Coordinates of C-alpha atoms in Angstrom, one line a residue:
M1099 CA 8.5 -68.9 -83.9
I1100 CA 11.3 -71.3 -84.8
S1101 CA 13.7 -69.7 -81.8
A1102 CA 10.6 -70.0 -79.4
L1103 CA 10.0 -73.3 -79.8
R1104 CA 13.7 -74.0 -79.5
T1105 CA 14.2 -72.3 -76.3
L1106 CA 10.8 -74.3 -74.7
C1107 CA 12.5 -77.5 -76.1
A1108 CA 15.4 -76.7 -74.1
T1109 CA 13.8 -76.2 -71.3
L1110 CA 12.0 -79.5 -71.8
L1111 CA 15.6 -81.5 -71.7
L1112 CA 16.9 -79.6 -68.9
T1113 CA 13.8 -80.3 -66.9
A1114 CA 13.8 -83.9 -67.6
T1115 CA 17.7 -84.3 -67.4
L1116 CA 16.2 -82.6 -63.5
G1117 CA 13.6 -85.2 -63.0
A1118 CA 15.9 -88.1 -64.0
A1119 CA 18.5 -86.7 -61.3
E1120 CA 18.6 -88.3 -57.7
P1121 CA 19.2 -85.6 -55.2
A1122 CA 22.4 -85.4 -53.4
G1123 CA 23.8 -83.9 -50.4
P1124 CA 22.8 -82.2 -47.2
Q1125 CA 21.2 -79.3 -48.9
A1126 CA 19.1 -80.9 -51.7
A1127 CA 15.1 -81.0 -51.7
P1128 CA 13.1 -83.3 -49.3
A1129 CA 12.4 -86.4 -51.6
P1130 CA 8.7 -86.0 -53.4
A1131 CA 5.9 -88.3 -51.5
A1132 CA 4.6 -89.4 -54.4
E1133 CA 5.8 -90.2 -58.0
L1134 CA 4.9 -88.3 -60.9
S1135 CA 7.1 -89.8 -63.6
V1136 CA 8.6 -87.7 -66.5
G1137 CA 6.1 -89.6 -68.7
D1138 CA 2.7 -88.8 -66.7
A1139 CA 3.9 -85.3 -66.6
I1140 CA 4.3 -84.8 -70.0
V1141 CA 1.0 -86.8 -70.5
L1142 CA -0.9 -83.9 -68.0
G1143 CA 1.0 -81.2 -69.9
V1144 CA -0.1 -82.0 -73.3
V1145 CA -3.8 -82.7 -71.8
E1146 CA -3.4 -79.3 -70.2
G1147 CA -1.9 -77.7 -73.5
V1148 CA -4.3 -78.9 -76.0
T1149 CA -7.5 -78.7 -74.2
E1150 CA -7.2 -75.6 -72.4
F1151 CA -8.5 -73.1 -75.7
L1152 CA -10.1 -75.6 -77.4
P1153 CA -14.0 -75.6 -76.6
I1154 CA -13.8 -79.4 -75.6
S1155 CA -13.2 -79.0 -71.8
S1156 CA -10.2 -79.1 -70.5
T1157 CA -11.7 -80.9 -67.4
G1158 CA -13.1 -83.4 -69.0
H1159 CA -10.0 -84.6 -70.7
L1160 CA -8.1 -84.2 -67.2
I1161 CA -10.6 -86.4 -65.6
I1162 CA -9.9 -89.3 -68.4
A1163 CA -6.1 -88.7 -67.7
N1164 CA -5.8 -88.5 -64.3
R1165 CA -7.9 -92.2 -64.1
V1166 CA -5.4 -93.2 -67.0
L1167 CA -2.5 -92.3 -64.9
G1168 CA -3.7 -93.8 -61.7
L1169 CA -3.6 -90.4 -59.7
E1170 CA -7.4 -90.3 -58.4
S1171 CA -6.2 -92.0 -55.1
E1172 CA -7.9 -90.2 -51.9
A1173 CA -5.9 -91.8 -49.5
Q1174 CA -3.9 -89.8 -47.2
L1175 CA -0.1 -90.0 -48.5
K1176 CA 2.5 -90.5 -45.7
D1177 CA 6.2 -89.1 -45.2
K1178 CA 9.1 -91.4 -45.3
D1179 CA 8.7 -92.0 -41.5
G1180 CA 5.3 -93.1 -41.7
Q1181 CA 3.6 -89.9 -40.5
P1182 CA 0.6 -88.7 -42.7
L1183 CA 1.0 -85.8 -44.4
W1184 CA -1.8 -83.0 -44.4
H1185 CA -3.0 -80.0 -46.8
K1186 CA -4.7 -78.5 -43.9
R1187 CA -3.7 -79.6 -40.4
P1188 CA -6.7 -80.4 -37.7
T1189 CA -7.7 -77.3 -35.4
E1190 CA -10.6 -76.9 -32.9
A1191 CA -12.5 -75.4 -35.5
N1192 CA -12.3 -78.1 -38.2
P1193 CA -10.7 -81.3 -35.9
D1194 CA -10.2 -83.9 -39.2
G1195 CA -8.1 -81.2 -40.8
E1196 CA -7.6 -82.0 -44.6
P1197 CA -5.5 -84.5 -45.2
L1198 CA -3.2 -84.3 -48.3
T1199 CA -4.0 -86.9 -51.2
L1200 CA -2.9 -87.7 -54.4
K1201 CA -5.9 -86.4 -55.9
L1202 CA -5.8 -83.1 -54.2
A1203 CA -2.1 -82.7 -55.4
A1204 CA -2.9 -83.9 -59.1
D1205 CA -5.7 -81.4 -59.4
T1206 CA -3.7 -78.5 -58.2
Y1207 CA -0.8 -79.6 -60.7
A1208 CA -3.9 -79.5 -63.8
V1209 CA -4.4 -75.7 -62.7
V1210 CA -0.8 -74.6 -62.2
I1211 CA 0.6 -75.8 -65.1
Q1212 CA -1.2 -73.6 -67.2
V1213 CA 1.1 -70.9 -66.9
G1214 CA 2.8 -72.8 -70.0
A1215 CA -0.3 -72.5 -72.1
I1216 CA -0.8 -68.8 -71.1
A1217 CA 2.6 -68.2 -72.1
A1218 CA 2.0 -69.9 -75.7
V1219 CA -0.9 -67.2 -76.2
L1220 CA 0.9 -64.2 -74.4
F1221 CA 3.5 -64.7 -77.4
L1222 CA 1.1 -65.6 -80.0
Y1223 CA -1.0 -62.4 -79.5
A1224 CA 1.9 -60.4 -78.3
Q1225 CA 0.7 -57.4 -80.8
Q1226 CA -2.8 -56.9 -79.5
L1227 CA -1.5 -57.3 -76.3
F1228 CA 1.2 -54.5 -77.1
L1229 CA -1.8 -52.5 -78.4
M1230 CA -3.6 -52.8 -75.0
V1231 CA -0.6 -51.6 -73.0
G1232 CA -0.1 -48.6 -75.4
G1233 CA -3.8 -47.8 -75.2
L1234 CA -3.4 -48.0 -71.5
F1235 CA -0.8 -44.9 -72.0
G1236 CA -3.1 -43.3 -74.2
R1237 CA -1.2 -44.6 -77.4
S1238 CA -4.1 -46.3 -79.1
S1239 CA -8.0 -45.9 -79.0
A1240 CA -8.6 -49.1 -80.0
G1241 CA -5.9 -50.5 -77.8
L1242 CA -7.7 -49.0 -75.3
R1243 CA -11.3 -50.1 -76.2
L1244 CA -9.8 -54.0 -76.3
L1245 CA -8.2 -53.4 -73.1
R1246 CA -12.0 -52.0 -71.6
N1247 CA -13.5 -55.3 -73.4
V1248 CA -11.2 -57.9 -72.0
A1249 CA -11.3 -56.5 -68.5
L1250 CA -15.0 -56.5 -68.8
A1251 CA -15.1 -59.9 -70.1
F1252 CA -12.9 -60.9 -66.8
L1253 CA -14.8 -59.2 -64.2
P1254 CA -17.8 -61.3 -63.4
V1255 CA -16.0 -64.8 -63.7
V1256 CA -14.1 -63.6 -61.0
V1257 CA -16.8 -62.5 -58.4
F1258 CA -18.6 -65.7 -59.3
G1259 CA -15.6 -67.5 -59.3
L1260 CA -14.3 -66.2 -56.0
L1261 CA -18.0 -66.8 -54.3
L1262 CA -18.4 -70.0 -55.7
H1263 CA -15.4 -71.4 -55.5
D1264 CA -15.9 -74.1 -52.7
L1265 CA -19.6 -74.7 -53.7
I1266 CA -18.3 -75.8 -57.1
D1267 CA -15.5 -78.1 -56.0
Q1268 CA -18.0 -79.9 -53.4
Y1269 CA -20.9 -80.2 -55.8
L1270 CA -19.7 -79.8 -59.2
F1271 CA -16.7 -81.4 -59.5
S1272 CA -18.3 -85.2 -60.3
V1273 CA -17.8 -87.0 -63.5
W1274 CA -21.6 -87.1 -64.3
A1275 CA -21.6 -83.1 -63.9
V1276 CA -19.0 -83.0 -66.5
I1277 CA -20.6 -85.5 -68.9
V1278 CA -24.1 -83.3 -68.8
A1279 CA -21.9 -80.0 -69.3
L1280 CA -20.1 -81.6 -72.4
V1281 CA -23.9 -82.5 -74.0
A1282 CA -25.6 -79.4 -73.2
G1283 CA -22.6 -77.5 -74.2
A1284 CA -22.4 -79.4 -77.4
I1285 CA -26.2 -78.6 -78.5
L1286 CA -25.3 -74.9 -77.7
M1287 CA -22.5 -75.0 -80.2
L1288 CA -24.5 -76.3 -82.9
W1289 CA -27.6 -74.0 -82.2
A1290 CA -24.8 -71.2 -81.9
E1291 CA -23.1 -72.3 -85.4
R1292 CA -26.6 -72.9 -87.3
W1293 CA -27.7 -69.1 -85.8
R1294 CA -24.6 -67.5 -86.8
E1295 CA -24.6 -69.4 -90.6
A1296 CA -28.5 -68.2 -91.1
R1297 CA -27.0 -64.6 -90.4
I1298 CA -23.9 -64.8 -92.7
G1299 CA -24.4 -62.3 -95.9
V1300 CA -26.9 -59.5 -93.2
G1301 CA -23.8 -57.7 -92.0
R1302 CA -23.2 -59.6 -89.2
A1303 CA -19.5 -61.2 -88.2
K1304 CA -17.5 -58.4 -89.6
G1305 CA -16.8 -56.7 -86.3
D1306 CA -13.6 -56.6 -84.0
A1307 CA -13.3 -57.2 -80.4
A1308 CA -12.1 -53.8 -80.0
D1309 CA -15.3 -52.2 -81.2
L1310 CA -17.6 -54.3 -79.3
P1311 CA -19.7 -52.1 -77.2
P1312 CA -19.0 -52.4 -73.5
R1313 CA -22.7 -54.1 -72.7
N1314 CA -21.9 -56.6 -75.2
A1315 CA -18.2 -57.7 -73.7
L1316 CA -20.1 -57.5 -70.2
L1317 CA -22.4 -60.1 -71.4
I1318 CA -19.4 -62.0 -72.6
G1319 CA -18.2 -62.1 -69.2
L1320 CA -21.6 -63.1 -67.6
G1321 CA -21.4 -66.0 -70.1
Q1322 CA -18.5 -66.9 -69.0
C1323 CA -19.7 -67.9 -65.7
L1324 CA -21.3 -70.9 -67.0
A1325 CA -18.0 -72.3 -67.7
L1326 CA -17.2 -72.5 -63.5
W1327 CA -19.6 -75.6 -64.1
P1328 CA -16.8 -78.6 -64.9
G1329 CA -16.9 -79.2 -68.4
T1330 CA -19.0 -76.5 -69.6
S1331 CA -15.7 -74.9 -71.6
R1332 CA -14.2 -71.3 -71.1
S1333 CA -13.2 -71.1 -74.7
M1334 CA -16.6 -72.6 -75.8
V1335 CA -18.4 -70.2 -74.2
T1336 CA -16.8 -67.0 -74.6
I1337 CA -16.5 -68.0 -78.4
V1338 CA -20.5 -68.4 -78.6
G1339 CA -20.8 -65.5 -76.9
G1340 CA -18.6 -63.8 -79.7
Y1341 CA -20.6 -65.5 -81.9
L1342 CA -23.6 -63.6 -80.4
A1343 CA -22.0 -60.2 -80.1
G1344 CA -21.3 -60.1 -84.0
L1345 CA -17.7 -61.4 -84.2
S1346 CA -16.6 -63.4 -86.9
P1347 CA -15.3 -67.0 -85.8
A1348 CA -11.8 -66.3 -85.9
K1349 CA -12.1 -63.0 -84.2
A1350 CA -14.4 -64.4 -81.5
A1351 CA -11.4 -66.8 -80.7
E1352 CA -9.5 -64.7 -80.3
F1353 CA -11.0 -62.7 -77.9
S1354 CA -11.8 -65.8 -76.2
F1355 CA -7.6 -66.6 -75.9
L1356 CA -7.1 -62.6 -74.6
V1357 CA -9.9 -63.1 -72.0
G1358 CA -8.5 -66.3 -70.8
L1359 CA -5.1 -64.5 -70.1
P1360 CA -6.1 -62.9 -67.0
T1361 CA -9.0 -65.6 -66.1
L1362 CA -6.3 -68.5 -66.2
G1363 CA -3.7 -66.5 -64.7
G1364 CA -6.0 -65.6 -62.1
A1365 CA -6.9 -69.3 -61.5
A1366 CA -3.3 -70.6 -61.3
L1367 CA -2.1 -68.2 -59.0
Y1368 CA -5.3 -68.6 -56.5
K1369 CA -4.6 -72.2 -56.7
G1370 CA -0.8 -72.1 -56.4
V1371 CA -0.9 -70.0 -53.2
K1372 CA -3.6 -72.4 -51.9
S1373 CA -2.4 -75.3 -52.5
G1374 CA 0.9 -75.3 -54.5
P1375 CA 3.3 -75.9 -51.1
A1376 CA 1.4 -79.0 -50.8
M1377 CA 1.5 -80.2 -54.6
I1378 CA 5.1 -79.5 -54.4
E1379 CA 5.4 -81.7 -51.4
V1380 CA 4.0 -84.6 -53.5
F1381 CA 5.3 -84.1 -56.5
G1382 CA 8.2 -82.0 -56.5
W1383 CA 9.3 -78.9 -58.8
S1384 CA 11.1 -80.6 -61.5
N1385 CA 8.0 -82.3 -63.5
V1386 CA 5.5 -79.1 -62.5
L1387 CA 8.1 -77.2 -64.7
L1388 CA 8.2 -80.0 -67.2
G1389 CA 4.3 -80.2 -67.3
A1390 CA 4.0 -76.4 -67.9
G1391 CA 7.0 -76.4 -70.6
V1392 CA 5.2 -79.1 -72.3
A1393 CA 1.6 -77.2 -72.0
S1394 CA 3.1 -74.3 -73.5
I1395 CA 4.2 -76.2 -76.8
S1396 CA 0.9 -78.0 -77.3
A1397 CA -1.3 -74.9 -76.6
L1398 CA 0.9 -73.1 -79.7
I1399 CA 0.1 -75.7 -81.4
A1400 CA -3.7 -76.3 -79.8
V1401 CA -4.2 -72.1 -80.9
K1402 CA -3.2 -72.7 -84.5
F1403 CA -5.6 -75.5 -85.0
L1404 CA -8.3 -74.1 -83.5
V1405 CA -8.1 -71.1 -85.6
H1406 CA -7.9 -73.0 -88.6
I1407 CA -10.6 -75.3 -88.1
I1408 CA -12.8 -72.9 -86.9
S1409 CA -12.2 -70.3 -89.8
R1410 CA -12.8 -72.9 -92.1
Y1411 CA -15.9 -75.1 -90.4
G1412 CA -17.2 -73.4 -87.3
L1413 CA -17.6 -74.8 -84.1
A1414 CA -19.8 -77.8 -85.2
F1415 CA -16.5 -80.3 -85.6
F1416 CA -15.8 -80.0 -81.7
A1417 CA -19.5 -80.1 -80.9
Y1418 CA -19.3 -83.7 -82.5
Y1419 CA -16.0 -84.0 -80.5
R1420 CA -17.5 -82.9 -77.3
L1421 CA -20.2 -85.9 -77.7
A1422 CA -18.1 -88.4 -78.3
L1423 CA -15.9 -87.6 -75.1
A1424 CA -19.4 -87.6 -73.1
L1425 CA -20.1 -90.7 -74.2
I1426 CA -16.3 -92.1 -73.7
L1427 CA -16.5 -91.5 -69.9
T1428 CA -20.1 -92.9 -69.7
I1429 CA -18.6 -95.7 -70.5
V1430 CA -15.3 -95.8 -68.8
Y1431 CA -17.1 -94.8 -65.4
L1432 CA -19.8 -97.2 -65.9
L1433 CA -17.2 -100.1 -66.6

């Protein structure tokens, strides 16, 4: 653990140095089209890393962070010569095109730096990952069952995410949609916690994710599709699904982390391919690397915190936090 943290810290220092350095020479990369300071990159990395695996909605927190940092502008950016920049240039089929804006770049940035949070889980749960690899090669029946269940829980969100991605971006990426999801999720969590506590001592919450029947793993995956609604929280939905499937809080959280690896990795890859070049054009490379590094360290701490809290107190702590966040968002956007 210590050596990994030292490596991550060294990466942060290196990328911070790169971000502060002025490009020189005729082969230097073009200057970013908009300003993203080292401080902004660190703030966004912390927000992403801390909130991605906690059941409190990373989207809701990133909305607040982007507003505070002034990254919500939808005005079209221009290059150094004053020419407008495009994410998608106008065509006959789409004469208006898609302007390159600060908001588009910031939204892409938040998804791409998820790779840092993914790296943290890969490190913390390497044993389970090796177990699944062993299962794939016929060396572990438990590993094969765990791999099967992760795949079944991941499959539905891939299908529905690809089918509904554009509709979600168009109709559900609003502050009020996030607020509704935060409140609804908090109510669901409080209900699930009471449901679990009522069944303690009667043979519930003693299983392992590898022992889940395939049907239950698939149902958790279908439930994860609810998290396509911004503000719901993928982590929250999968943990509640784990509760209902009979897993203990710690085991439900662990399964949520493992299912999150392909889910978040797929989202980062999709967004990176679709809008990554535009994001780099706006912000440059160094702060993207810095944000991912900070997200990795933050996620390491957050995952340990979640397992500790949920093992001792369940989901109620995070449910009340979600209600407080919904109230803050409501006040901020009514002002």
